[in-house]
Tab-separated table of N, CA, C and O in Angstrom:
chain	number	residue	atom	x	y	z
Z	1	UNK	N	0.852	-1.183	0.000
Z	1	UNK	CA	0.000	0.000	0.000
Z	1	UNK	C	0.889	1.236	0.000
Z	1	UNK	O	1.818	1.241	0.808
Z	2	UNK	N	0.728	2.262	-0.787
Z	2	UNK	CA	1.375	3.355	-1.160
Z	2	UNK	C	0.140	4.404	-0.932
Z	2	UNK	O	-0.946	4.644	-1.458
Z	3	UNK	N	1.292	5.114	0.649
Z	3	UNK	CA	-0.184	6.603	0.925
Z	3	UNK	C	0.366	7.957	0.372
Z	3	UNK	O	1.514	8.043	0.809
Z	4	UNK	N	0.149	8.781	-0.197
Z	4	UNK	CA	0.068	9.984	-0.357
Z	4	UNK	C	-0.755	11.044	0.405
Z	4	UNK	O	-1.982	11.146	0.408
Z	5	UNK	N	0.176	11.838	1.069
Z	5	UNK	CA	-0.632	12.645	2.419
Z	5	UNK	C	-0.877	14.267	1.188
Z	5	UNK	O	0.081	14.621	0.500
Z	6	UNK	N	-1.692	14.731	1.146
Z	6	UNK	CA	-1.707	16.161	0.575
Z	6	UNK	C	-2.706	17.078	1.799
Z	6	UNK	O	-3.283	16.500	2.720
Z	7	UNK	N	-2.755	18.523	1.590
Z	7	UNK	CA	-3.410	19.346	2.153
Z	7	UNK	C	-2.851	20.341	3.230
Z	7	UNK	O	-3.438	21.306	3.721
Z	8	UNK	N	-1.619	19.898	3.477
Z	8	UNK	CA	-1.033	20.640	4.674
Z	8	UNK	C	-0.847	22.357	3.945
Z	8	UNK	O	-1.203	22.770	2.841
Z	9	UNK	N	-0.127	23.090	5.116
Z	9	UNK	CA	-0.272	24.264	4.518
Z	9	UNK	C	0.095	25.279	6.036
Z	9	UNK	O	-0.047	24.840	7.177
Z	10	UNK	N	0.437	26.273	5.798
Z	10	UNK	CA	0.669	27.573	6.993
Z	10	UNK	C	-0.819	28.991	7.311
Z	10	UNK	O	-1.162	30.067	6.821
Z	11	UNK	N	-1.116	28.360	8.064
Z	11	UNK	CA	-2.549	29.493	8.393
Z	11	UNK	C	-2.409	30.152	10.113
Z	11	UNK	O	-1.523	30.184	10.967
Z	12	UNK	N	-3.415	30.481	10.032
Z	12	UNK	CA	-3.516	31.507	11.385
Z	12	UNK	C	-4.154	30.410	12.727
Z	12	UNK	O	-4.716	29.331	12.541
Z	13	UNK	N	-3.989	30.784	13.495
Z	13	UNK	CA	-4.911	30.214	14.898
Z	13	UNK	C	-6.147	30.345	14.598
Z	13	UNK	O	-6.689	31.435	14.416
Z	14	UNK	N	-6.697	29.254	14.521
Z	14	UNK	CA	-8.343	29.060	14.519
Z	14	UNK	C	-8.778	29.207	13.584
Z	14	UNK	O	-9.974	29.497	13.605
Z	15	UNK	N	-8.034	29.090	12.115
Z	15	UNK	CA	-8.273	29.120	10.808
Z	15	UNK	C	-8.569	27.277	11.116
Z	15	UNK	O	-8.329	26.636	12.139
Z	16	UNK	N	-9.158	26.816	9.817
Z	16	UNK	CA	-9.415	25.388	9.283
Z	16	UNK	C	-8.079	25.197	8.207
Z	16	UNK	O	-7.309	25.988	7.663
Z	17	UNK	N	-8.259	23.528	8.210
Z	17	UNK	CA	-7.312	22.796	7.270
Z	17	UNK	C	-8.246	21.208	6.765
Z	17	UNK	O	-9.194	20.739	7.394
Z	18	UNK	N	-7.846	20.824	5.919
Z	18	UNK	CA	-8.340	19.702	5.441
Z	18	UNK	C	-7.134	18.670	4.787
Z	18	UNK	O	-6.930	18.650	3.573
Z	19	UNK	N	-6.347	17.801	5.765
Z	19	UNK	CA	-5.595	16.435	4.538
Z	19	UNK	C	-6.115	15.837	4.164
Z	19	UNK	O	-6.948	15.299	4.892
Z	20	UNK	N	-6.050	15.494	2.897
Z	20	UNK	CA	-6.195	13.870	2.418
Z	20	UNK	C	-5.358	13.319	2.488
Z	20	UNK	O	-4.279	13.892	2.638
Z	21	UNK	N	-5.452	11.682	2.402
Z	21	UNK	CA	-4.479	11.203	2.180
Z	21	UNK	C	-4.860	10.147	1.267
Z	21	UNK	O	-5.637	9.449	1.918
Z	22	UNK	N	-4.735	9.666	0.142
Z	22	UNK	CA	-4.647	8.819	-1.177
Z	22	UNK	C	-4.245	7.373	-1.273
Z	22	UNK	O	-3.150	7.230	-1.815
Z	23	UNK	N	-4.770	6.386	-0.935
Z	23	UNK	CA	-4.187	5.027	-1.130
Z	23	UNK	C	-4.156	4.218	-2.219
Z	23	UNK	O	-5.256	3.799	-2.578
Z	24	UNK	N	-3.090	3.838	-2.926
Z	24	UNK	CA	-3.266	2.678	-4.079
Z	24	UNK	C	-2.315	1.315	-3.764
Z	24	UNK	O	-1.571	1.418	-2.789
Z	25	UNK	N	-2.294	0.361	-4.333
Z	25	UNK	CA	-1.510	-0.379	-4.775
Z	25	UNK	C	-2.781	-1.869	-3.703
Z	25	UNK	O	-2.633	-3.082	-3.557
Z	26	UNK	N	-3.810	-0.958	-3.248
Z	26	UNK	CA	-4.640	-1.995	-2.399
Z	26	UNK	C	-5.450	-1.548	-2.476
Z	26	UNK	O	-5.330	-0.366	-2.798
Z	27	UNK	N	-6.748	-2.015	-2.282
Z	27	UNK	CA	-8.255	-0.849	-1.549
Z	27	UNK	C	-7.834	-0.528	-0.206
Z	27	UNK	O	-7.151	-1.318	0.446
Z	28	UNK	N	-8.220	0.636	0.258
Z	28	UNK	CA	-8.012	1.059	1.960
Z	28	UNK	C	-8.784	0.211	2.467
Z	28	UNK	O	-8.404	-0.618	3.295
Z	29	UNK	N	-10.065	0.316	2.002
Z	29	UNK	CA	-10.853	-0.667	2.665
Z	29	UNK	C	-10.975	-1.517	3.183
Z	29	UNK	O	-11.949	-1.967	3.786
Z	30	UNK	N	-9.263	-2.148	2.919
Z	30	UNK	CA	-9.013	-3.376	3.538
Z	30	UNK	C	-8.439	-2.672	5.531
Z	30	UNK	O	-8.588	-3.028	6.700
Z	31	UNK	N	-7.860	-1.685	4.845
Z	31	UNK	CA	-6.849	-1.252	5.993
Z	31	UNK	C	-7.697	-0.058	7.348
Z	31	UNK	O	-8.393	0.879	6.958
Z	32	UNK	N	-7.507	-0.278	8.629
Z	32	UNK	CA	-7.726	0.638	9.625
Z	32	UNK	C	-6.772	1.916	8.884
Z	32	UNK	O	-5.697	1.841	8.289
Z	33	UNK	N	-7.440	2.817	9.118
Z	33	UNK	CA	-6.392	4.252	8.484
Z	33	UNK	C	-6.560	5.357	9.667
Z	33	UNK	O	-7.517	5.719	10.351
Z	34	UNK	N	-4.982	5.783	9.580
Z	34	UNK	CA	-4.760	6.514	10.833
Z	34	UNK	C	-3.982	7.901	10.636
Z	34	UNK	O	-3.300	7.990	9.615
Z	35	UNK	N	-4.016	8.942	11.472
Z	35	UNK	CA	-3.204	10.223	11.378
Z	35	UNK	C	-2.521	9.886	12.350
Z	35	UNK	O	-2.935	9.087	13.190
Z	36	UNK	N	-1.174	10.534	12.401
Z	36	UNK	CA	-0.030	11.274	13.527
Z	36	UNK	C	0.305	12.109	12.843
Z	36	UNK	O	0.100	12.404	11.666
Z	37	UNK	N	1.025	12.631	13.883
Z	37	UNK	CA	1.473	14.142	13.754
Z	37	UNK	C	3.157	13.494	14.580
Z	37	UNK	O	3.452	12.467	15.193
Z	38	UNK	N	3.948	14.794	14.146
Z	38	UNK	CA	5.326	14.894	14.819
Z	38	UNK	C	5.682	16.416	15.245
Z	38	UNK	O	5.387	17.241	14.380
Z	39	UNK	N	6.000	16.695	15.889
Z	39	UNK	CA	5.961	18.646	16.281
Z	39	UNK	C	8.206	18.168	16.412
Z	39	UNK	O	8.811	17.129	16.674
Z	40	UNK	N	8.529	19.185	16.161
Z	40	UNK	CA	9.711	19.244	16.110
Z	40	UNK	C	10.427	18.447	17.387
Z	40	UNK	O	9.504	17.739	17.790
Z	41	UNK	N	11.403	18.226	18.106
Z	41	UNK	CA	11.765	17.145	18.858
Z	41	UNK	C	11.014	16.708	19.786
Z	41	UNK	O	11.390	16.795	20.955
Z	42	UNK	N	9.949	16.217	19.495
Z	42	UNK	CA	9.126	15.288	19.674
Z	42	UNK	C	8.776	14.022	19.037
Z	42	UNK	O	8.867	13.924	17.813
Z	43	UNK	N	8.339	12.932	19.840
Z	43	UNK	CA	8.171	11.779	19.325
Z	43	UNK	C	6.360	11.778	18.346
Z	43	UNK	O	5.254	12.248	18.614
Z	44	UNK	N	6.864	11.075	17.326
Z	44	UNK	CA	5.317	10.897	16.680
Z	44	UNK	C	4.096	10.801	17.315
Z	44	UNK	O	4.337	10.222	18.375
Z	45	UNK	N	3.053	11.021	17.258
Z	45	UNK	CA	1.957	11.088	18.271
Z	45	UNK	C	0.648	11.229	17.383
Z	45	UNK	O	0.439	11.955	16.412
Z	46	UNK	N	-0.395	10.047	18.201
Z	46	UNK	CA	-1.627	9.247	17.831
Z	46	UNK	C	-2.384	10.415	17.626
Z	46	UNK	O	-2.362	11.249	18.531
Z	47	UNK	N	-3.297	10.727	16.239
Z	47	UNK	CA	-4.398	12.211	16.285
Z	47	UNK	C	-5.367	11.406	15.827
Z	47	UNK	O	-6.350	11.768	16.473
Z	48	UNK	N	-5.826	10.216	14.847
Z	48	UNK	CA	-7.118	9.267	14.922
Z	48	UNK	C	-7.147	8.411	14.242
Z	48	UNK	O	-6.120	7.948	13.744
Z	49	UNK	N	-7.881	8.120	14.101
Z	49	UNK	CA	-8.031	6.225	13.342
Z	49	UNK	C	-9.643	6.020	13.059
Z	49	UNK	O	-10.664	6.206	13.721
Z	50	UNK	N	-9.385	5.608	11.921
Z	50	UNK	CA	-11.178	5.169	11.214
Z	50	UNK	C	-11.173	3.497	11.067
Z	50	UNK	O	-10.227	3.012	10.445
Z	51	UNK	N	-12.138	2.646	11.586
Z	51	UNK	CA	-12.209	1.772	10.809
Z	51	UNK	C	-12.169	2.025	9.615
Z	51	UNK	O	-12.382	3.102	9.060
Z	52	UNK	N	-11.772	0.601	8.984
Z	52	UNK	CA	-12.424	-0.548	7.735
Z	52	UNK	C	-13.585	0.635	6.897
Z	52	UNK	O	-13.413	1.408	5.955
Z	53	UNK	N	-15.124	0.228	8.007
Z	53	UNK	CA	-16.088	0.812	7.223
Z	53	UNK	C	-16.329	2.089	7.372
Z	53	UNK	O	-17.136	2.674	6.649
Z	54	UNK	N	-15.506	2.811	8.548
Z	54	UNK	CA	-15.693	4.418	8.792
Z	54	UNK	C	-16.844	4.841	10.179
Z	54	UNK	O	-17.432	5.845	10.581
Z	55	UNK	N	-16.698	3.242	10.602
Z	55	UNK	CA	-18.558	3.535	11.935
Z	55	UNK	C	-17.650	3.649	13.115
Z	55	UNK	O	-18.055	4.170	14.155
Z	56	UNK	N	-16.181	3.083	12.969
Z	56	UNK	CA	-15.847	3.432	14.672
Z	56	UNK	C	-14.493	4.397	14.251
Z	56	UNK	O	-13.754	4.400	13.267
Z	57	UNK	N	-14.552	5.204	15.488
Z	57	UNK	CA	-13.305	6.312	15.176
Z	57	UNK	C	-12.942	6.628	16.266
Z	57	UNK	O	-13.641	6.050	17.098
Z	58	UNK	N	-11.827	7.572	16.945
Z	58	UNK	CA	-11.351	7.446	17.823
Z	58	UNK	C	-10.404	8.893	17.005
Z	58	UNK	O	-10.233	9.095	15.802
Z	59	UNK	N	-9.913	9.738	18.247
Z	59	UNK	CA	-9.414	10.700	18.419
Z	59	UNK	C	-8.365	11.384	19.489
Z	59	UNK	O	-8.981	11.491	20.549
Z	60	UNK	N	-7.352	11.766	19.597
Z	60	UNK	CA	-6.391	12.068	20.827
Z	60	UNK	C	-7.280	13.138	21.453
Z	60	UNK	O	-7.748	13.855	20.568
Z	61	UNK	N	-7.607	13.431	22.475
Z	61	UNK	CA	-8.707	13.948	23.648
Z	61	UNK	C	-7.875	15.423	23.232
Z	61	UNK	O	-8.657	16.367	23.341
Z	62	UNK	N	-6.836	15.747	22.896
Z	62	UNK	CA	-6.254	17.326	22.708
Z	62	UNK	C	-6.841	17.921	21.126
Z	62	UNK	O	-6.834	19.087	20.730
Z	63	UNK	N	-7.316	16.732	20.436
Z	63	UNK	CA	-8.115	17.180	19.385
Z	63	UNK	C	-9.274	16.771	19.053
Z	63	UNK	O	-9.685	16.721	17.894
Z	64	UNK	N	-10.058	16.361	20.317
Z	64	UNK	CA	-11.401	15.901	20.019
Z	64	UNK	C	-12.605	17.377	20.131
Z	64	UNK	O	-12.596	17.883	21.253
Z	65	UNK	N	-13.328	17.882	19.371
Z	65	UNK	CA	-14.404	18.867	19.355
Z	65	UNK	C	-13.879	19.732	17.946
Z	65	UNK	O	-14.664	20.424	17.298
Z	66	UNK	N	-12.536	19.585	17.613
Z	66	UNK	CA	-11.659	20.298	16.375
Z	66	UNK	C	-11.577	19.708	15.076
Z	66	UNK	O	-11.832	20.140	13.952
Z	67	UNK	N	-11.007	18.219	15.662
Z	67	UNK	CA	-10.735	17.539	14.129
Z	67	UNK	C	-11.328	16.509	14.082
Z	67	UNK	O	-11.697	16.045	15.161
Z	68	UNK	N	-11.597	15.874	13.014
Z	68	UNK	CA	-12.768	14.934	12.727
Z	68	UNK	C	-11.980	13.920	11.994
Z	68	UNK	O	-10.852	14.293	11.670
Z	69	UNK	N	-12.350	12.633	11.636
Z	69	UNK	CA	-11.198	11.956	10.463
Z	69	UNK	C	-12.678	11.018	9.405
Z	69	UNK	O	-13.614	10.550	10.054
Z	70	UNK	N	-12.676	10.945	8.615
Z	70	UNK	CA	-13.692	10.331	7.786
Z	70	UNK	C	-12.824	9.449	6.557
Z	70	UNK	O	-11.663	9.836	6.425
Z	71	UNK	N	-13.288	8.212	5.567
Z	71	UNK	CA	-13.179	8.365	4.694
Z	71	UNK	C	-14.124	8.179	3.532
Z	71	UNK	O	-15.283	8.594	3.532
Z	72	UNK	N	-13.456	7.424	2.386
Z	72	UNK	CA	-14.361	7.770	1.145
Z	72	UNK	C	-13.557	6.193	0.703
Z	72	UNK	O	-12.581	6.518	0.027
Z	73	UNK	N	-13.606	4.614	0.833
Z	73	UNK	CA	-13.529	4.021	0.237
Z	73	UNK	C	-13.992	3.886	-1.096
Z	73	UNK	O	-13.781	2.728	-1.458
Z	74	UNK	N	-14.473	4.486	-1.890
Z	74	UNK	CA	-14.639	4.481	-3.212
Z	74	UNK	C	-13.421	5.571	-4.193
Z	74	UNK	O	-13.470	5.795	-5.403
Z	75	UNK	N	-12.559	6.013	-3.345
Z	75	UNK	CA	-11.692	7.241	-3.787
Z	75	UNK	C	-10.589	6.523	-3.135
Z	75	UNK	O	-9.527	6.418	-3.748
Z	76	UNK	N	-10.710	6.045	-2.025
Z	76	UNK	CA	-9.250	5.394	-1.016
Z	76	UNK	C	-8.819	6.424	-0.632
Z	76	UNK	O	-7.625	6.682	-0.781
Z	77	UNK	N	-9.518	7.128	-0.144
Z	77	UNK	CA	-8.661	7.999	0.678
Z	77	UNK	C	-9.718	8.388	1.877
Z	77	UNK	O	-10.904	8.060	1.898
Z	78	UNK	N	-8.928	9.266	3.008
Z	78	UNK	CA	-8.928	9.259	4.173
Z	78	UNK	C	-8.762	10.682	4.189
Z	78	UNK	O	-7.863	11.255	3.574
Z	79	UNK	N	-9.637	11.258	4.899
Z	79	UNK	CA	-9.580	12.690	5.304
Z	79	UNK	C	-8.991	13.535	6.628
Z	79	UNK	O	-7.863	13.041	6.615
Z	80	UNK	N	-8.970	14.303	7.565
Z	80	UNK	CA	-8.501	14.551	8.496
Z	80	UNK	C	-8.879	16.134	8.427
Z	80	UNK	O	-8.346	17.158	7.999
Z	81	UNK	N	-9.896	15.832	8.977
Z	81	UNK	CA	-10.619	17.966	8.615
Z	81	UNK	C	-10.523	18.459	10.132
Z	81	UNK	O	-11.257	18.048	11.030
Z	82	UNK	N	-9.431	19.471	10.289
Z	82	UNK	CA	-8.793	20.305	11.446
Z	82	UNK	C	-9.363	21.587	11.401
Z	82	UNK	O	-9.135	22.192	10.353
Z	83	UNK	N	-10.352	22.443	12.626
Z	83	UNK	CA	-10.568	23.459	12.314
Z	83	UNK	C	-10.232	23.687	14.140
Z	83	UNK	O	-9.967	22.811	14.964
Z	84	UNK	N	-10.380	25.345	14.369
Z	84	UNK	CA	-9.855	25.908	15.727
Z	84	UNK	C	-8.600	25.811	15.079
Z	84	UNK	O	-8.965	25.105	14.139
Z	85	UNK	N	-7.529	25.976	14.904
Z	85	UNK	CA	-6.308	25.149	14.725
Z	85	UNK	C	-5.638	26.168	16.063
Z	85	UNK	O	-6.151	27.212	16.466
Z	86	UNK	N	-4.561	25.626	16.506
Z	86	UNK	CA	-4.027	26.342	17.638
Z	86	UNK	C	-2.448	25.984	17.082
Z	86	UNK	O	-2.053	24.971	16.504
Z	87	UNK	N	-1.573	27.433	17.554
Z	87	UNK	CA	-0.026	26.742	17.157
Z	87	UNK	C	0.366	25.658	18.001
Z	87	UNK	O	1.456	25.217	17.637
Z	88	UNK	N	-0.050	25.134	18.869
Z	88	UNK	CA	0.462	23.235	19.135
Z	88	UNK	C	-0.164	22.531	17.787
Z	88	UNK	O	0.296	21.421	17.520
Z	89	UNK	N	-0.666	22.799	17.351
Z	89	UNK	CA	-0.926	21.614	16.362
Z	89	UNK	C	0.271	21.795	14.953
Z	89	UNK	O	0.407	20.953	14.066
Z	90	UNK	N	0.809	22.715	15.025
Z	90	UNK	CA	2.177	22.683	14.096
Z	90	UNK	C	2.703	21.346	14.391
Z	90	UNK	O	3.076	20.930	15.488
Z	91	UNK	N	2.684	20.725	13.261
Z	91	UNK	CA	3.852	19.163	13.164
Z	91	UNK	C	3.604	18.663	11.628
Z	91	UNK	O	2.903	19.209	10.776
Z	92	UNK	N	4.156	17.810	11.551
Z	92	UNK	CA	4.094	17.452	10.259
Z	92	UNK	C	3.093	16.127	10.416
Z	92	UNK	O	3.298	15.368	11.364
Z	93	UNK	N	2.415	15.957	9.831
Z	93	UNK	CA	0.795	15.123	9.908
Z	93	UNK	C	1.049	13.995	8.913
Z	93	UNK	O	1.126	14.250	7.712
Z	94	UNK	N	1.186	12.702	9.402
Z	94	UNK	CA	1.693	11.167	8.355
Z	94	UNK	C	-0.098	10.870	8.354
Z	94	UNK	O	-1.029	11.346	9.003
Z	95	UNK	N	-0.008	10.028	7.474
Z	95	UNK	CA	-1.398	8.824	7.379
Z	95	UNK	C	-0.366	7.981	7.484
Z	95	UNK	O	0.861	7.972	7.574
Z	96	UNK	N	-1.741	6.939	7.420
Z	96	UNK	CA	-0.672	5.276	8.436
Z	96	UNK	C	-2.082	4.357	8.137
Z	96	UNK	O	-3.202	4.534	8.617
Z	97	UNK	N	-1.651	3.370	7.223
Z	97	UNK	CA	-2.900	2.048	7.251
Z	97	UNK	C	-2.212	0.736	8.029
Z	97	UNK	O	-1.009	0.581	7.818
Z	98	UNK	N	-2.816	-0.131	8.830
Z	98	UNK	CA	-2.677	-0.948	9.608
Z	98	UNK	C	-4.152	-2.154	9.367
Z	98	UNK	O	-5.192	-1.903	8.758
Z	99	UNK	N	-3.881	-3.090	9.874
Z	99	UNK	CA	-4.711	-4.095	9.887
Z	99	UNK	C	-5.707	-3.982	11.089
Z	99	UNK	O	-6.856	-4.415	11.008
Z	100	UNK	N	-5.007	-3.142	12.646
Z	100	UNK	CA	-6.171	-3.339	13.826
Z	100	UNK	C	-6.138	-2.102	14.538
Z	100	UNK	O	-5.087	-1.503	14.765
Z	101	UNK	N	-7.369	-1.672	14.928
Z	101	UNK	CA	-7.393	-0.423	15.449
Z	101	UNK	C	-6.429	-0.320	16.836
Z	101	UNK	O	-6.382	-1.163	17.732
Z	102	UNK	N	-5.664	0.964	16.762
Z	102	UNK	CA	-4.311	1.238	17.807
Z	102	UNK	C	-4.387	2.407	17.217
Z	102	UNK	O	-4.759	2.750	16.095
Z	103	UNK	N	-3.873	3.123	18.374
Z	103	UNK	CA	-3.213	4.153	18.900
Z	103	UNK	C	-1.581	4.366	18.449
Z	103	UNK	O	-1.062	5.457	18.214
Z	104	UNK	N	-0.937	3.087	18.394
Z	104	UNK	CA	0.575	3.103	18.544
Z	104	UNK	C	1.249	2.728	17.443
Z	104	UNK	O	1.081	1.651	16.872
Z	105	UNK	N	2.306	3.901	16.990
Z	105	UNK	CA	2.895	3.841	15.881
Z	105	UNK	C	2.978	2.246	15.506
Z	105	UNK	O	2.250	1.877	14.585
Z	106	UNK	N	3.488	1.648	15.902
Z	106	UNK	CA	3.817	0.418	15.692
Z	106	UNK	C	2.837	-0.762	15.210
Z	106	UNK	O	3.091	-1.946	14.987
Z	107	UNK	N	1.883	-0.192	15.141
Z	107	UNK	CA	0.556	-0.896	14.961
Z	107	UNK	C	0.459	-0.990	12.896
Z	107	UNK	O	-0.005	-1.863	12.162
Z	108	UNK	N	1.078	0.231	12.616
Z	108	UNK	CA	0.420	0.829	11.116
Z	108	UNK	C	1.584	0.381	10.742
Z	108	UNK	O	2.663	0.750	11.206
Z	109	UNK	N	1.369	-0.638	9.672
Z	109	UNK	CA	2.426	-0.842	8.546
Z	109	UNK	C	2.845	0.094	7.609
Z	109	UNK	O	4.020	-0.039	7.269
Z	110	UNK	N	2.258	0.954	7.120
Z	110	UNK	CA	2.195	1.415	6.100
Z	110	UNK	C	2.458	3.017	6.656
Z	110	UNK	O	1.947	3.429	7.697
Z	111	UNK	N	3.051	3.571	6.070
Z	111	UNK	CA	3.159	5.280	5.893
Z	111	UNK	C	3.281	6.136	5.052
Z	111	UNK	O	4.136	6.001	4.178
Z	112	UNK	N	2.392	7.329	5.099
Z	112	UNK	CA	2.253	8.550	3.608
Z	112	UNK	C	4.515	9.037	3.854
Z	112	UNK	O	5.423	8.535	4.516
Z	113	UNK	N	4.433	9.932	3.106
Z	113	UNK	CA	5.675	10.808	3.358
Z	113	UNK	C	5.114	11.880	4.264
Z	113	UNK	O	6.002	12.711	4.454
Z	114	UNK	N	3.998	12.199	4.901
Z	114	UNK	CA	3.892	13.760	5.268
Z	114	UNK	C	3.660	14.562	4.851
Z	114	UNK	O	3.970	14.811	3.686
Z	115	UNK	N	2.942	15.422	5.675
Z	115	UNK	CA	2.359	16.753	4.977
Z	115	UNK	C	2.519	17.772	6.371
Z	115	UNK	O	2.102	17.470	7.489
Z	116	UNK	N	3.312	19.203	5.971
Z	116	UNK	CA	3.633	19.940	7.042
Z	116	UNK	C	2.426	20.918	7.656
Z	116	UNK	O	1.939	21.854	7.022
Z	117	UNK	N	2.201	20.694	8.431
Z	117	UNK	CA	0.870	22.008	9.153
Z	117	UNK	C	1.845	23.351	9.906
Z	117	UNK	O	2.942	23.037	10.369
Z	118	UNK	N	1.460	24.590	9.981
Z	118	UNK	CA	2.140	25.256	10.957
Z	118	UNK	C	0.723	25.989	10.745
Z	118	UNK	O	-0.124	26.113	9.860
Z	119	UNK	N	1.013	26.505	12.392
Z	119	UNK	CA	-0.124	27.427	12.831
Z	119	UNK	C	0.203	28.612	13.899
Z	119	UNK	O	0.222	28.426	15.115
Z	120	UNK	N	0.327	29.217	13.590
Z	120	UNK	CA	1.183	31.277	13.611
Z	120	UNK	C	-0.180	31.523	14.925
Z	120	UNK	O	-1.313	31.060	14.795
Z	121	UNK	N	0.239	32.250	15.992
Z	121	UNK	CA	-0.491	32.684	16.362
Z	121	UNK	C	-0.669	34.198	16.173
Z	121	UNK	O	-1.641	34.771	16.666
């Protein structure tokens, strides 16, 4: 599976953002699909995870009421729609498909290259 992360970008505090992220070489559909983020020397860190069919989801509690994660198995891709944005959420934002819903890097086989967020207060 080959992810392509797009959408990142430099905006203001409490502006919105929207990634996609693009899967081929499989259907996603097969795969749990997940965001992290990395903020400069910091370790990678869990922001959400969609099932398979998109009915169970799960979110890091520092971005739950802000960002949402959905996808679109008929497109293979996976969304990640960020609004409030606050400058902690500056990091660079991976997708990640895995076989079982987790939290932990180690869980997701698969990884986009990244897409950079910064957020200016």
């Amino acid at each position: 599976v080959q992810l392509q992360a797009s959408g990142g970008g430099s905006v203001q505090a409490g502006d919105s953002l929207s990634l996609s992220c693009t899967a081929s070489g499989r259907p996603s559909s097969s795969e749990v699909m997940g965001w992290f983020r990395q903020a400069p020397g910091k370790e990678r860190e869990f922001v959400a995870f969609t099932s398979q069919s998109g009915g169970n989801t799960a979110r890091v509690a520092s971005v739950k009421g802000r960002f949402s994660i959905s996808r679109d198995n008929a497109r293979n891709t996976v969304y990640l729609q960020m609004h409030s944005l606050k400058p902690e959420d500056t990091a660079v934002y991976y997708c990640a498909a895995g076989s079982r819903y987790s939290t932990a890097t180690m869980a997701y086989e698969y990884w986009g290259q990244g897409t950079q967020v910064t957020v200016s207060s």
